[in-house]
Tab-separated table of C-alpha atoms in Angstrom:
chain	number	residue	atom	x	y	z
A	1356	MET	CA	0.000	0.000	0.000
A	1357	PHE	CA	2.760	2.434	0.834
A	1358	GLY	CA	5.406	1.159	-1.537
A	1359	SER	CA	8.999	1.380	-0.308
A	1360	LEU	CA	9.891	2.442	3.228
A	1361	GLU	CA	11.569	5.627	2.010
A	1362	THR	CA	8.367	6.851	0.422
A	1363	THR	CA	6.456	5.880	3.558
A	1364	LEU	CA	8.699	8.083	5.610
A	1365	ASP	CA	8.348	10.868	3.062
A	1366	LEU	CA	4.596	10.818	3.521
A	1367	LEU	CA	4.910	11.572	7.194
A	1368	PRO	CA	5.574	15.230	8.051
A	1369	SER	CA	9.051	16.258	9.188
A	1370	PHE	CA	9.614	15.721	12.883
A	1371	SER	CA	12.805	17.648	13.282
A	1372	SER	CA	11.108	20.976	12.769
A	1373	PRO	CA	11.569	23.169	15.819
A	1374	PHE	CA	7.952	24.180	15.616
A	1375	LEU	CA	6.383	20.751	16.171
A	1376	GLY	CA	8.051	19.565	19.344
A	1377	LEU	CA	8.144	15.873	18.370
A	1378	GLU	CA	11.446	14.067	18.124
A	1379	LEU	CA	12.169	10.397	17.634
A	1380	LEU	CA	15.691	9.179	18.249
A	1381	PRO	CA	16.377	5.928	16.423
A	1382	TRP	CA	17.385	4.101	19.578
A	1383	GLY	CA	15.455	2.948	22.621
A	1384	ARG	CA	16.009	3.361	26.337
A	1385	ARG	CA	18.427	0.475	26.484
A	1386	GLY	CA	20.616	1.967	23.791
A	1387	ARG	CA	19.724	-0.611	21.191
A	1388	PRO	CA	18.638	0.691	17.787
A	1389	ILE	CA	14.995	0.752	16.784
A	1390	GLY	CA	14.249	-0.882	13.450
A	1391	VAL	CA	12.764	1.187	10.670
A	1392	PRO	CA	9.296	-0.414	10.626
A	1393	THR	CA	9.009	0.181	14.369
A	1394	GLN	CA	10.186	3.756	13.847
A	1395	VAL	CA	7.446	4.300	11.279
A	1396	VAL	CA	4.828	2.992	13.688
A	1397	MET	CA	6.192	5.075	16.575
A	1398	ARG	CA	6.289	8.221	14.491
A	1399	ALA	CA	2.727	7.692	13.328
A	1400	LEU	CA	1.546	6.979	16.850
A	1401	GLY	CA	3.378	10.026	18.167
A	1402	GLN	CA	1.822	12.233	15.546
A	1403	PHE	CA	-1.647	10.833	16.296
A	1404	LEU	CA	-1.301	11.301	20.047
A	1405	HIS	CA	0.148	14.775	19.576
A	1406	GLY	CA	-2.909	15.644	17.543
A	1407	CYS	CA	-5.384	14.108	20.012
A	1408	LEU	CA	-3.902	15.024	23.362
A	1409	GLY	CA	-1.667	17.950	22.432
A	1410	TRP	CA	1.310	15.963	23.702
A	1411	ALA	CA	2.918	12.609	23.050
A	1412	PRO	CA	4.297	10.285	25.749
A	1413	PRO	CA	8.081	10.099	26.241
A	1414	TRP	CA	8.528	6.661	24.664
A	1415	VAL	CA	7.219	8.103	21.409
A	1416	ASN	CA	8.425	11.688	21.758
A	1417	HIS	CA	12.087	11.871	22.721
A	1418	GLU	CA	12.154	15.639	22.995
A	1419	GLN	CA	12.499	15.542	26.782
A	1420	GLU	CA	15.503	13.272	26.600
A	1421	MET	CA	17.152	15.680	24.290
A	1422	TYR	CA	17.190	18.239	27.083
A	1423	PHE	CA	19.048	16.001	29.517
A	1424	SER	CA	22.616	17.027	30.129
A	1425	THR	CA	23.980	14.260	27.954
A	1426	TRP	CA	22.021	15.626	25.022
A	1427	ILE	CA	22.829	19.297	25.364
A	1428	ASP	CA	24.089	20.859	22.172
A	1429	TRP	CA	26.994	22.812	23.546
A	1430	GLU	CA	27.267	25.001	20.502
A	1431	THR	CA	23.887	26.565	20.903
A	1432	SER	CA	23.033	25.993	24.563
A	1433	CYS	CA	24.746	28.904	26.269
A	1434	ARG	CA	23.038	31.735	24.464
A	1435	TYR	CA	24.515	35.156	23.975
A	1436	PRO	CA	22.830	38.398	24.911
A	1437	TYR	CA	22.202	40.799	22.026
A	1438	VAL	CA	20.399	43.924	23.191
A	1439	THR	CA	21.548	44.598	26.752
A	1440	GLY	CA	20.829	47.080	29.488
A	1441	THR	CA	23.539	48.178	31.878
A	1442	SER	CA	23.474	48.681	35.661
A	1443	VAL	CA	20.486	49.066	37.961
A	1444	ILE	CA	20.929	50.541	41.464
A	1445	GLY	CA	18.503	50.113	44.349
A	1446	ILE	CA	18.502	51.481	47.899
A	1447	LYS	CA	16.167	51.350	50.858
A	1448	TYR	CA	15.180	54.706	52.307
A	1449	LYS	CA	12.738	55.975	54.924
A	1450	ASP	CA	9.481	55.524	53.001
A	1451	GLY	CA	10.405	52.511	50.927
A	1452	VAL	CA	12.767	51.603	48.124
A	1453	LEU	CA	14.302	53.778	45.427
A	1454	MET	CA	15.677	52.358	42.178
A	1455	ALA	CA	17.527	53.949	39.311
A	1456	ALA	CA	18.653	52.829	35.876
A	1457	ASP	CA	19.515	54.454	32.596
A	1458	THR	CA	17.241	53.984	29.593
A	1459	GLY	CA	19.784	52.559	27.186
A	1460	GLY	CA	19.745	49.315	25.198
A	1461	SER	CA	23.192	48.531	23.821
A	1462	TYR	CA	23.808	46.286	20.845
A	1463	GLY	CA	27.393	45.263	21.450
A	1464	SER	CA	29.326	48.500	21.540
A	1465	THR	CA	26.629	50.496	19.715
A	1466	LEU	CA	24.224	52.499	21.897
A	1467	ARG	CA	21.369	51.415	19.706
A	1468	TYR	CA	18.167	52.076	21.669
A	1469	LYS	CA	17.931	55.084	23.926
A	1470	SER	CA	14.452	54.879	25.446
A	1471	VAL	CA	14.238	51.420	26.969
A	1472	GLU	CA	12.382	51.400	30.303
A	1473	ARG	CA	14.234	48.962	32.492
A	1474	ILE	CA	12.288	49.452	35.725
A	1475	LYS	CA	8.679	48.284	35.834
A	1476	PRO	CA	6.071	48.030	38.587
A	1477	ILE	CA	4.946	44.520	39.501
A	1478	GLY	CA	1.598	44.216	41.208
A	1479	LYS	CA	0.838	46.727	43.921
A	1480	HIS	CA	3.900	46.302	46.058
A	1481	SER	CA	7.019	45.836	43.953
A	1482	LEU	CA	9.344	47.257	41.352
A	1483	LEU	CA	11.529	45.152	39.085
A	1484	GLY	CA	14.658	46.520	37.488
A	1485	ALA	CA	16.712	44.455	35.078
A	1486	SER	CA	20.078	44.595	33.395
A	1487	GLY	CA	21.133	42.202	30.659
A	1488	GLU	CA	19.228	40.948	27.631
A	1489	ILE	CA	16.108	43.041	27.101
A	1490	SER	CA	14.120	40.339	25.323
A	1491	ASP	CA	14.506	38.075	28.373
A	1492	PHE	CA	13.389	40.937	30.611
A	1493	GLN	CA	10.299	41.398	28.450
A	1494	GLU	CA	9.613	37.663	28.737
A	1495	LEU	CA	9.970	37.836	32.525
A	1496	LEU	CA	7.466	40.696	32.587
A	1497	ARG	CA	5.032	38.439	30.763
A	1498	TYR	CA	5.566	35.619	33.269
A	1499	LEU	CA	5.036	38.056	36.148
A	1500	ASP	CA	1.970	39.524	34.468
A	1501	GLU	CA	0.456	36.060	34.353
A	1502	LEU	CA	1.422	35.438	37.982
A	1503	ILE	CA	-0.104	38.680	39.228
A	1504	LEU	CA	-3.245	38.196	37.144
A	1505	TYR	CA	-3.708	34.703	38.499
A	1506	ASP	CA	-3.269	36.013	42.022
A	1507	ASN	CA	-5.739	38.846	41.439
A	1508	MET	CA	-8.350	36.473	40.060
A	1509	TRP	CA	-8.632	34.812	43.447
A	1510	ASP	CA	-10.024	38.153	44.611
A	1511	ASP	CA	-9.342	37.214	48.208
A	1512	GLY	CA	-7.847	40.489	49.370
A	1513	ASN	CA	-4.323	39.076	49.322
A	1514	SER	CA	-1.707	40.376	46.970
A	1515	LEU	CA	1.767	39.141	46.098
A	1516	GLY	CA	4.407	41.088	47.958
A	1517	PRO	CA	8.065	41.624	47.074
A	1518	LYS	CA	9.240	38.556	49.023
A	1519	GLU	CA	6.940	36.293	47.040
A	1520	ILE	CA	7.875	37.817	43.697
A	1521	HIS	CA	11.562	37.558	44.578
A	1522	ASN	CA	11.178	33.895	45.390
A	1523	TYR	CA	9.268	33.249	42.181
A	1524	LEU	CA	11.960	34.972	40.133
A	1525	THR	CA	14.683	32.982	41.906
A	1526	ARG	CA	13.005	29.701	41.031
A	1527	VAL	CA	12.448	30.724	37.405
A	1528	MET	CA	16.052	31.874	36.941
A	1529	TYR	CA	17.563	28.854	38.677
A	1530	ASN	CA	15.440	26.412	36.721
A	1531	ARG	CA	16.396	27.983	33.418
A	1532	ARG	CA	20.049	27.884	34.448
A	1533	ASN	CA	19.756	24.184	35.196
A	1534	LYS	CA	18.485	23.568	31.700
A	1535	PHE	CA	21.466	25.479	30.306
A	1536	ASN	CA	19.061	27.996	28.820
A	1537	PRO	CA	19.297	31.019	31.131
A	1538	LEU	CA	17.368	34.228	31.083
A	1539	TRP	CA	20.330	36.510	30.675
A	1540	ASN	CA	19.410	39.122	33.284
A	1541	SER	CA	20.440	40.451	36.663
A	1542	LEU	CA	17.281	41.526	38.430
A	1543	VAL	CA	16.700	43.977	41.263
A	1544	LEU	CA	13.423	43.482	43.082
A	1545	GLY	CA	12.328	46.156	45.541
A	1546	GLY	CA	9.067	46.641	47.366
A	1547	VAL	CA	7.113	47.567	50.453
A	1548	LYS	CA	4.311	45.562	51.998
A	1549	ASN	CA	2.694	46.110	55.383
A	1550	GLY	CA	5.423	48.552	56.320
A	1551	GLN	CA	8.185	46.032	55.599
A	1552	LYS	CA	10.737	47.220	53.053
A	1553	TYR	CA	12.371	44.578	50.873
A	1554	LEU	CA	15.220	44.802	48.373
A	1555	GLY	CA	16.742	41.770	46.668
A	1556	VAL	CA	18.774	40.646	43.685
A	1557	VAL	CA	18.545	37.567	41.439
A	1558	THR	CA	21.305	36.823	38.948
A	1559	MET	CA	21.118	34.780	35.741
A	1560	LEU	CA	22.567	31.784	37.581
A	1561	GLY	CA	19.794	31.862	40.153
A	1562	ALA	CA	21.975	33.296	42.915
A	1563	HIS	CA	19.812	35.513	45.109
A	1564	PHE	CA	20.279	37.654	48.171
A	1565	GLU	CA	18.711	40.545	50.020
A	1566	ASP	CA	20.386	43.741	51.170
A	1567	LYS	CA	19.902	47.403	52.084
A	1568	HIS	CA	21.544	48.616	48.875
A	1569	VAL	CA	22.174	46.680	45.689
A	1570	ALA	CA	23.464	47.163	42.179
A	1571	THR	CA	23.915	45.036	39.068
A	1572	GLY	CA	26.528	44.930	36.354
A	1573	PHE	CA	29.066	47.713	36.525
A	1574	GLY	CA	27.184	49.130	39.465
A	1575	ASN	CA	28.621	46.313	41.557
A	1576	HIS	CA	32.089	47.721	41.057
A	1577	LEU	CA	31.442	51.445	40.838
A	1578	ALA	CA	28.262	52.166	42.805
A	1579	VAL	CA	28.356	49.653	45.668
A	1580	PRO	CA	31.530	51.100	47.275
A	1581	ILE	CA	29.910	54.553	47.282
A	1582	LEU	CA	26.713	53.125	48.740
A	1583	ARG	CA	28.616	51.200	51.401
A	1584	SER	CA	30.284	54.316	52.688
A	1585	GLU	CA	27.482	56.877	52.247
A	1586	TRP	CA	24.233	55.010	52.749
A	1587	LYS	CA	22.580	55.491	56.110
A	1588	GLU	CA	19.429	54.254	57.744
A	1589	ASP	CA	16.182	56.175	57.116
A	1590	MET	CA	17.314	58.716	54.554
A	1591	ASN	CA	14.589	60.974	53.294
A	1592	PHE	CA	13.617	61.119	49.615
A	1593	GLU	CA	15.886	64.054	48.709
A	1594	GLU	CA	18.988	62.526	50.307
A	1595	ALA	CA	18.287	59.178	48.676
A	1596	VAL	CA	17.862	60.721	45.222
A	1597	LYS	CA	21.084	62.700	45.643
A	1598	LEU	CA	22.954	59.529	46.592
A	1599	LEU	CA	21.550	57.646	43.617
A	1600	GLU	CA	22.431	60.485	41.275
A	1601	LYS	CA	25.993	60.450	42.571
A	1602	CYS	CA	26.231	56.749	41.665
A	1603	LEU	CA	24.532	57.297	38.306
A	1604	LEU	CA	27.030	60.023	37.384
A	1605	VAL	CA	30.005	57.819	38.209
A	1606	LEU	CA	28.476	55.105	36.035
A	1607	LEU	CA	27.883	57.604	33.244
A	1608	TYR	CA	31.508	58.758	33.314
A	1609	ARG	CA	33.055	55.330	33.550
A	1610	ASP	CA	30.694	52.718	32.015
A	1611	ARG	CA	30.832	52.769	28.221
A	1612	SER	CA	27.361	51.305	27.785
A	1613	SER	CA	25.565	53.867	29.959
A	1614	ILE	CA	23.794	56.855	28.453
A	1615	ASN	CA	22.817	60.234	29.872
A	1616	LYS	CA	19.132	59.484	30.261
A	1617	PHE	CA	17.968	58.042	33.537
A	1618	GLN	CA	14.827	56.882	35.214
A	1619	ILE	CA	14.318	56.892	38.943
A	1620	ALA	CA	11.473	54.914	40.450
A	1621	LYS	CA	10.232	54.697	43.974
A	1622	ILE	CA	7.986	52.247	45.745
A	1623	THR	CA	6.284	53.140	49.004
A	1624	GLU	CA	3.276	51.923	50.931
A	1625	GLU	CA	1.076	54.089	48.703
A	1626	GLY	CA	2.325	52.505	45.502
A	1627	ALA	CA	4.887	52.699	42.732
A	1628	THR	CA	5.955	55.927	41.026
A	1629	ILE	CA	8.186	55.903	37.985
A	1630	TYR	CA	9.493	59.395	37.325
A	1631	PRO	CA	9.912	60.575	33.710
A	1632	ALA	CA	13.315	60.162	32.087
A	1633	TYR	CA	15.797	62.988	32.602
A	1634	SER	CA	19.465	63.832	32.006
A	1635	LEU	CA	22.152	64.940	34.429
A	1636	LYS	CA	24.722	67.682	33.953
A	1637	THR	CA	28.283	66.457	33.661
A	1638	PHE	CA	31.463	68.238	34.652
A	1639	TRP	CA	34.556	68.327	32.450
A	1640	GLY	CA	36.420	71.321	33.867
A	1641	PHE	CA	39.171	69.381	35.558
A	1642	SER	CA	42.518	71.161	35.603
A	1643	ALA	CA	44.199	68.072	34.251
A	1644	PHE	CA	42.063	68.389	31.117
A	1645	GLN	CA	42.847	72.079	30.633
A	1646	ASN	CA	46.532	71.760	29.914
A	1647	PRO	CA	47.394	68.269	28.726
A	1648	ALA	CA	50.674	69.492	27.202
A	1649	LYS	CA	52.036	69.781	30.744
A	1650	CYS	CA	52.396	66.016	30.810
A	1651	ALA	CA	52.886	65.285	27.117
A	1652	GLU	CA	55.027	67.548	24.964
A	1653	GLY	CA	53.564	68.478	21.595
A	1654	THR	CA	49.965	67.588	22.307
A	1655	TRP	CA	46.997	69.908	22.751
B	680	MET	CA	19.025	44.018	-0.547
B	681	LEU	CA	15.665	44.910	0.874
B	682	ASN	CA	13.346	42.026	1.390
B	683	MET	CA	9.845	43.347	1.863
B	684	PRO	CA	7.108	40.749	1.666
B	685	GLN	CA	3.754	41.943	2.824
B	686	LEU	CA	2.288	40.218	5.848
B	687	GLY	CA	-1.160	41.605	5.655
B	688	GLN	CA	-2.968	44.443	4.014
B	689	ASN	CA	-1.728	47.024	6.423
B	690	TYR	CA	1.781	46.103	7.565
B	691	CYS	CA	5.064	45.161	6.062
B	692	LEU	CA	7.858	43.034	7.337
B	693	TRP	CA	11.194	44.525	6.456
B	694	THR	CA	14.169	42.270	6.914
B	695	PRO	CA	17.286	44.297	6.151
B	696	GLY	CA	19.199	41.877	3.966
B	697	SER	CA	22.417	41.243	5.812
B	698	GLU	CA	20.922	41.064	9.255
B	699	LEU	CA	18.926	38.011	8.350
B	700	TYR	CA	20.883	34.784	8.801
B	701	THR	CA	18.850	31.674	9.285
B	702	MET	CA	20.111	28.156	9.640
B	703	GLY	CA	18.162	25.728	7.597
B	704	SER	CA	15.445	28.111	6.484
B	705	SER	CA	15.441	31.082	4.187
B	706	PRO	CA	13.923	34.464	4.941
B	707	ASN	CA	10.981	33.487	2.786
B	708	GLN	CA	10.188	30.513	4.956
B	709	ILE	CA	10.090	32.699	8.041
B	710	ASP	CA	7.781	35.128	6.303
B	711	ALA	CA	5.624	32.249	5.132
B	712	SER	CA	5.243	30.812	8.600
B	713	VAL	CA	4.245	34.176	9.984
B	714	ALA	CA	2.185	35.073	6.936
B	715	CYS	CA	0.034	32.030	7.587
B	716	CYS	CA	-0.857	33.358	11.048
B	717	ALA	CA	-1.879	36.789	9.842
B	718	PRO	CA	-4.707	35.777	7.519
B	719	ARG	CA	-5.960	33.354	10.145
B	720	ARG	CA	-6.249	36.182	12.632
B	721	ARG	CA	-8.000	38.277	10.064
B	722	ILE	CA	-10.662	35.625	9.706
B	723	GLN	CA	-10.950	35.265	13.478
B	724	LEU	CA	-11.288	38.982	14.120
B	725	GLY	CA	-13.169	40.005	11.006
B	726	GLN	CA	-10.710	42.816	10.404
B	727	PRO	CA	-6.976	43.160	9.814
B	728	SER	CA	-4.910	42.634	12.937
B	729	THR	CA	-3.059	45.511	14.503
B	730	VAL	CA	0.591	46.269	13.804
B	731	LYS	CA	1.389	45.402	17.413
B	732	VAL	CA	0.030	41.886	16.946
B	733	ALA	CA	1.979	41.336	13.736
B	734	ALA	CA	5.145	42.545	15.411
B	735	ASN	CA	4.566	40.230	18.349
B	736	LEU	CA	4.017	37.233	16.056
B	737	ILE	CA	7.434	37.866	14.576
B	738	ARG	CA	8.936	38.481	17.983
B	739	LEU	CA	7.639	35.118	19.190
B	740	LEU	CA	9.326	33.341	16.293
B	741	SER	CA	12.551	35.211	16.875
B	742	TYR	CA	12.601	34.827	20.651
B	743	GLN	CA	11.569	31.200	20.841
B	744	ASN	CA	14.103	30.116	18.259
B	745	LYS	CA	16.941	32.242	19.520
B	746	ASN	CA	19.524	29.513	19.084
B	747	MET	CA	18.654	28.597	15.547
B	748	LEU	CA	17.651	31.817	13.884
B	749	GLN	CA	19.256	35.166	13.741
B	750	MET	CA	17.004	37.802	12.323
B	751	GLY	CA	16.731	41.496	12.850
B	752	VAL	CA	13.422	42.814	11.650
B	753	ILE	CA	11.454	46.032	11.510
B	754	VAL	CA	7.671	45.839	11.337
B	755	GLY	CA	5.878	48.962	10.199
B	756	GLY	CA	2.236	49.542	9.427
B	757	TRP	CA	-0.959	51.401	9.991
B	758	ASP	CA	-4.070	50.445	11.880
B	759	LYS	CA	-7.146	52.426	12.810
B	760	TYR	CA	-6.490	52.336	16.560
B	761	GLU	CA	-3.012	53.761	16.865
B	762	GLY	CA	-2.293	54.996	13.349
B	763	GLY	CA	1.177	54.520	11.941
B	764	GLN	CA	3.529	52.479	14.128
B	765	ILE	CA	6.989	51.030	13.878
B	766	TYR	CA	8.191	48.092	15.965
B	767	SER	CA	11.800	47.035	15.960
B	768	VAL	CA	12.541	43.338	16.620
B	769	PRO	CA	16.350	42.989	16.681
B	770	LEU	CA	18.417	39.840	17.262
B	771	GLY	CA	17.332	38.087	20.418
B	772	GLY	CA	13.674	38.933	20.138
B	773	THR	CA	13.358	42.218	21.981
B	774	ILE	CA	10.370	44.260	20.848
B	775	LEU	CA	10.573	48.039	20.961
B	776	LYS	CA	8.172	50.631	19.633
B	777	GLN	CA	10.047	53.482	17.967
B	778	PRO	CA	9.294	56.637	15.991
B	779	PHE	CA	11.849	55.524	13.413
B	780	SER	CA	14.149	52.569	13.067
B	781	ILE	CA	17.145	51.487	11.025
B	782	GLY	CA	18.744	48.100	10.584
B	783	GLY	CA	20.972	45.959	8.418
B	784	SER	CA	24.616	46.213	7.506
B	785	GLY	CA	24.438	49.686	5.992
B	786	SER	CA	22.614	51.041	9.012
B	787	SER	CA	25.890	51.535	10.911
B	788	TYR	CA	26.520	54.523	8.674
B	789	LEU	CA	23.086	55.975	9.247
B	790	TYR	CA	22.923	56.319	13.027
B	791	GLY	CA	24.519	59.748	12.988
B	792	PHE	CA	22.581	60.867	9.929
B	793	MET	CA	19.219	59.897	11.415
B	794	ASP	CA	20.061	61.485	14.761
B	795	GLN	CA	20.517	64.747	12.925
B	796	ALA	CA	17.961	64.578	10.148
B	797	TRP	CA	14.881	62.936	11.672
B	798	LYS	CA	12.226	65.222	13.070
B	799	ASP	CA	8.889	64.549	14.626
B	800	GLY	CA	5.786	65.252	12.545
B	801	MET	CA	7.208	65.044	9.034
B	802	SER	CA	4.811	64.881	6.112
B	803	LYS	CA	4.592	61.903	3.796
B	804	GLU	CA	6.752	63.546	1.127
B	805	GLU	CA	9.386	64.678	3.628
B	806	ALA	CA	9.514	61.251	5.193
B	807	GLU	CA	9.936	59.479	1.882
B	808	LYS	CA	12.677	61.891	0.865
B	809	LEU	CA	14.442	61.228	4.165
B	810	VAL	CA	14.256	57.474	3.748
B	811	LEU	CA	15.524	57.733	0.193
B	812	LYS	CA	18.400	59.968	1.253
B	813	ALA	CA	19.299	57.633	4.106
B	814	VAL	CA	19.370	54.514	1.977
B	815	SER	CA	21.347	56.236	-0.751
B	816	LEU	CA	23.922	57.383	1.832
B	817	ALA	CA	24.187	53.814	3.062
B	818	ILE	CA	24.649	52.566	-0.484
B	819	ALA	CA	27.505	55.035	-0.906
B	820	ARG	CA	29.505	53.491	1.930
B	821	ASP	CA	28.296	49.956	2.475
B	822	GLY	CA	29.678	47.250	0.222
B	823	ALA	CA	26.646	45.054	0.804
B	824	SER	CA	24.133	47.678	-0.313
B	825	GLY	CA	23.368	48.900	-3.793
B	826	GLY	CA	21.322	48.556	-6.918
B	827	VAL	CA	17.866	50.035	-6.503
B	828	VAL	CA	15.808	51.563	-3.728
B	829	ARG	CA	12.278	50.369	-3.108
B	830	THR	CA	10.070	52.288	-0.677
B	831	VAL	CA	6.733	51.391	0.798
B	832	ILE	CA	4.342	53.947	2.263
B	833	ILE	CA	1.589	52.549	4.482
B	834	ASN	CA	-1.159	54.819	5.760
B	835	SER	CA	-4.911	55.030	6.007
B	836	ASP	CA	-5.147	55.169	2.218
B	837	GLY	CA	-3.357	51.825	1.866
B	838	VAL	CA	0.028	50.667	0.655
B	839	THR	CA	2.037	52.568	-1.962
B	840	LYS	CA	5.181	51.050	-3.386
B	841	ASN	CA	7.771	53.127	-5.176
B	842	PHE	CA	10.836	52.209	-7.154
B	843	TYR	CA	13.969	54.306	-7.549
B	844	PRO	CA	16.694	52.939	-9.797
B	845	GLY	CA	20.270	53.358	-8.612
B	846	ASP	CA	21.200	55.904	-11.224
B	847	SER	CA	18.445	58.272	-10.098
B	848	LEU	CA	19.928	58.615	-6.599
B	849	PRO	CA	21.941	61.718	-5.646
B	850	LEU	CA	25.721	61.605	-5.735
B	851	TRP	CA	27.788	61.881	-2.602
B	852	GLN	CA	31.395	62.451	-1.702
B	853	GLU	CA	33.925	61.533	-4.404
B	854	GLU	CA	31.237	60.144	-6.694
B	855	LEU	CA	31.226	61.436	-10.244
B	856	GLU	CA	28.487	61.984	-12.796
B	857	PRO	CA	28.062	58.789	-14.795
B	858	GLN	CA	29.035	58.972	-18.453
B	859	ASN	CA	28.515	56.679	-21.384
B	860	SER	CA	32.186	56.518	-22.232
B	861	LEU	CA	35.541	58.293	-21.918
B	862	LEU	CA	35.065	59.379	-25.495
B	863	ASP	CA	32.177	61.627	-24.456
B	864	VAL	CA	34.342	63.231	-21.760
B	865	LEU	CA	37.056	63.918	-24.317
B	866	SER	CA	34.731	65.311	-26.909
B	867	ALA	CA	32.872	67.484	-24.398
B	868	GLY	CA	35.669	69.696	-23.187
B	869	SER	CA	39.392	70.078	-23.657
B	870	SER	CA	40.008	71.426	-20.133
B	871	GLY	CA	40.575	68.163	-18.331
B	872	ILE	CA	42.468	66.324	-21.045
B	873	PRO	CA	46.069	65.603	-19.988
B	874	GLU	CA	48.998	66.195	-22.264
B	875	PRO	CA	51.301	63.267	-23.030
B	876	MET	CA	54.152	63.157	-20.565
B	877	SER	CA	57.422	64.118	-22.185
B	878	THR	CA	60.077	62.881	-19.834
């Protein structure tokens, strides 16, 4: 009825397409090869079950096995970030948490996108700031949107606070890292719930911790030392903004992927406020810049 | 080379030639797999889908197949809710709404030009002139660009496609007026003709 086996296989649709999610490896669990007639039957059965149930069991669909560590394709597994955001800084202050980030999306060394909002409110009680790959950040926002919506649908008066969101993000990031398919972001999660201020970080490896002042990326090296020496308990809004701006300026001067367009966001018991983007004045009147010929003959 | 298949009646997928590398499938296959979703949505909704939806369909393809595809895409169109919109979907699958967008190999030379020349609220004619000027400047400096310029204008009136052959584009630095032959140059004027060298 089908003619030769090659034509039989041609009649069945391609299973190696990334869009179908059905794979059949030509060997069984015990490592012994599966004969071609059996393969034809298994493929057909897999296709039928995939159509009926929306999924096919693992003895017919070997896709799951292909994600075990022995099957990882090392060439494509550790992805590279393309459009990236640079540092995010967060500090606790008297009324809540204050976060700052610039609005740049770099494409390698090019400052390609200059109006990327990298701090977003999550639910009623938290703010999420991200550095790293922007597409992964956008995907995380979708996951969190679904989480918050699901929580709101219970309509039971409870709402997800920063601790819960932080834990959720940790699990998501760690799980992706275990599958060698990370979300390439460093996240800063700040929030206030029932008077309790919370500020935490999750990295792309799933490492997470909580602190009074945090920064990602270059901020770890340039901003954290400033915060360690100048942060104090219960600063008011003005002092906190001034401290953040000091860190942002240092990052602007010294980090090549930062741009002079920042967004500061605060989260308090009343809710989240994301201030409009603005630029800071920079200072270039150093005496060392005025007369460079003092150190190098012949230059100007 | 500009590759501009139409997704639907009211939006265009622009894949700047050299930014589109796919392993195992050509640009046309990508367009085809997305183009099959767009008409389906049109039937479901009873009207053309919005530009945002089209852009997100492409973003989903790009993001979910990050390892296997590399495509940088700009989706532009018009719908009755938000008017004209441009969504940039670079490598990786980020989606960003922008007032204007550039991409492809020749775009490196256009960042400065667009920073200076683009203004908000340009008319249709001004905008087309700007696009034409930009692409012709890119052609002047980018080895991978050249030939002809095709523009598409999408607005409430529909889709207008224009064609500009390469020899109708303005000349830039160190480019000379094209001639039929040296013989015409010689016969035209005796000012630039060199004398034979004697020693």
